[in-house]
């Protein structure tokens, strides 16, 4: 299976460049085999990417922006979903790849599988022994220790909210950059349409002017023919009168 990352090598958006570098750098750090496909220099890559991004995953203007990630022909997601997977240590699942043994994602998958089977895995200590508290029901554990765990969880939640606020600010800035780029593309398309309409209007006006000139020429020819006929008739009448 080949991971395909659709990029824009000549993008004018700093936010898009940063996202592309983030995706490529993380894949290289994980030593994941991938292929870069440039949509800026290759129209086929651009059309393939736009056609194969699911409709429900496209932005409101219908134009998906890079980076877009595929596993062969299967759509994985965009930068936002990639970022969420990275934060959750689930990048391999996001890419549709099996996590390598010993990785955090493999350990998490083993824990989840153990919980689903009703036999959660016990983590051994450094000396190889197993924590006996893992076998004791939660209700029978020391109340003070439980309180300390709740306090630690509250502190982590507060820290998480602070980090989440910063991430939301960054995401808002990147979203604004994406919207600006999409607006630029739409304006370029509108300008092209306006130029095309103006050219068509000029052609119509030119055709009308040509038709008017043709009609005037025909009328003038008819008038000249009528004058010639009248002159001939006058000459014939004059000749007949002289002959009499």
Coordinates of C-alpha atoms in Angstrom, one line a residue, residues 73-157:
X73 CA -7.3 5.2 -3.9
X74 CA -8.8 5.3 -0.3
X75 CA -9.2 8.7 1.2
X76 CA -7.5 9.1 4.6
X77 CA -8.2 12.8 5.3
X78 CA -6.9 16.4 5.3
X79 CA -4.5 18.2 7.6
X80 CA -7.0 18.7 10.4
X81 CA -7.9 15.0 10.6
X82 CA -4.2 14.1 10.4
X83 CA -3.4 16.5 13.2
X84 CA -6.2 15.0 15.4
X85 CA -4.8 11.5 14.7
X86 CA -1.3 12.6 15.6
X87 CA -2.5 14.1 18.9
X88 CA -4.3 10.8 19.7
X89 CA -1.3 8.6 18.7
X90 CA -3.5 7.0 16.0
X91 CA -1.6 8.0 12.8
X92 CA -1.2 4.5 11.6
X93 CA -4.9 3.8 12.0
X94 CA -5.6 7.1 10.1
X95 CA -3.3 6.0 7.3
X96 CA -4.9 2.5 7.2
X97 CA -1.5 0.9 8.2
X98 CA -0.8 -1.6 11.0
X99 CA 1.2 0.0 13.8
X100 CA 4.8 -1.4 14.2
X101 CA 5.4 -3.5 17.3
X102 CA 6.6 -1.5 20.3
X103 CA 5.0 1.8 19.1
X104 CA 2.7 3.7 21.4
X105 CA -0.2 3.1 19.0
X106 CA 0.5 -0.7 19.1
X107 CA 0.5 -0.6 22.9
X108 CA -2.8 1.4 23.0
X109 CA -4.4 -1.1 20.6
X110 CA -3.3 -4.0 22.8
X111 CA -4.8 -2.3 25.9
X112 CA -8.1 -1.6 24.1
X113 CA -8.2 -5.2 22.8
X114 CA -7.6 -6.5 26.3
X115 CA -10.4 -4.3 27.8
X116 CA -12.8 -5.4 25.1
X117 CA -12.0 -9.1 25.9
X118 CA -12.5 -8.4 29.6
X119 CA -8.8 -9.1 30.5
X120 CA -7.0 -5.8 30.8
X121 CA -3.3 -6.1 30.5
X122 CA -1.2 -5.6 33.7
X123 CA 1.8 -3.5 33.3
X124 CA 4.9 -5.0 35.1
X125 CA 7.1 -3.0 37.3
X126 CA 10.8 -2.5 36.7
X127 CA 11.7 -5.6 38.8
X128 CA 9.2 -7.7 36.8
X129 CA 6.5 -7.9 39.5
X130 CA 2.9 -6.9 38.9
X131 CA 1.2 -4.2 40.9
X132 CA -1.2 -6.1 43.2
X133 CA -3.5 -3.0 43.4
X134 CA -4.6 -3.8 39.8
X135 CA -6.5 -6.8 41.2
X136 CA -8.1 -4.9 44.0
X137 CA -11.5 -3.4 43.2
X138 CA -11.6 0.4 43.0
X139 CA -14.0 0.7 45.9
X140 CA -11.5 -1.0 48.3
X141 CA -8.5 1.1 47.4
X142 CA -7.1 3.8 49.7
X143 CA -9.4 6.9 49.7
X144 CA -6.5 9.4 49.9
X145 CA -4.8 7.9 46.9
X146 CA -8.1 8.1 45.0
X147 CA -8.4 11.7 45.9
X148 CA -4.9 12.4 44.7
X149 CA -5.7 10.8 41.4
X150 CA -8.8 13.0 41.0
X151 CA -6.8 16.1 41.8
X152 CA -4.1 15.2 39.3
X153 CA -6.8 14.5 36.7
X154 CA -8.3 18.0 37.4
X155 CA -4.8 19.6 36.9
X156 CA -4.3 17.8 33.7
X157 CA -7.7 18.9 32.5

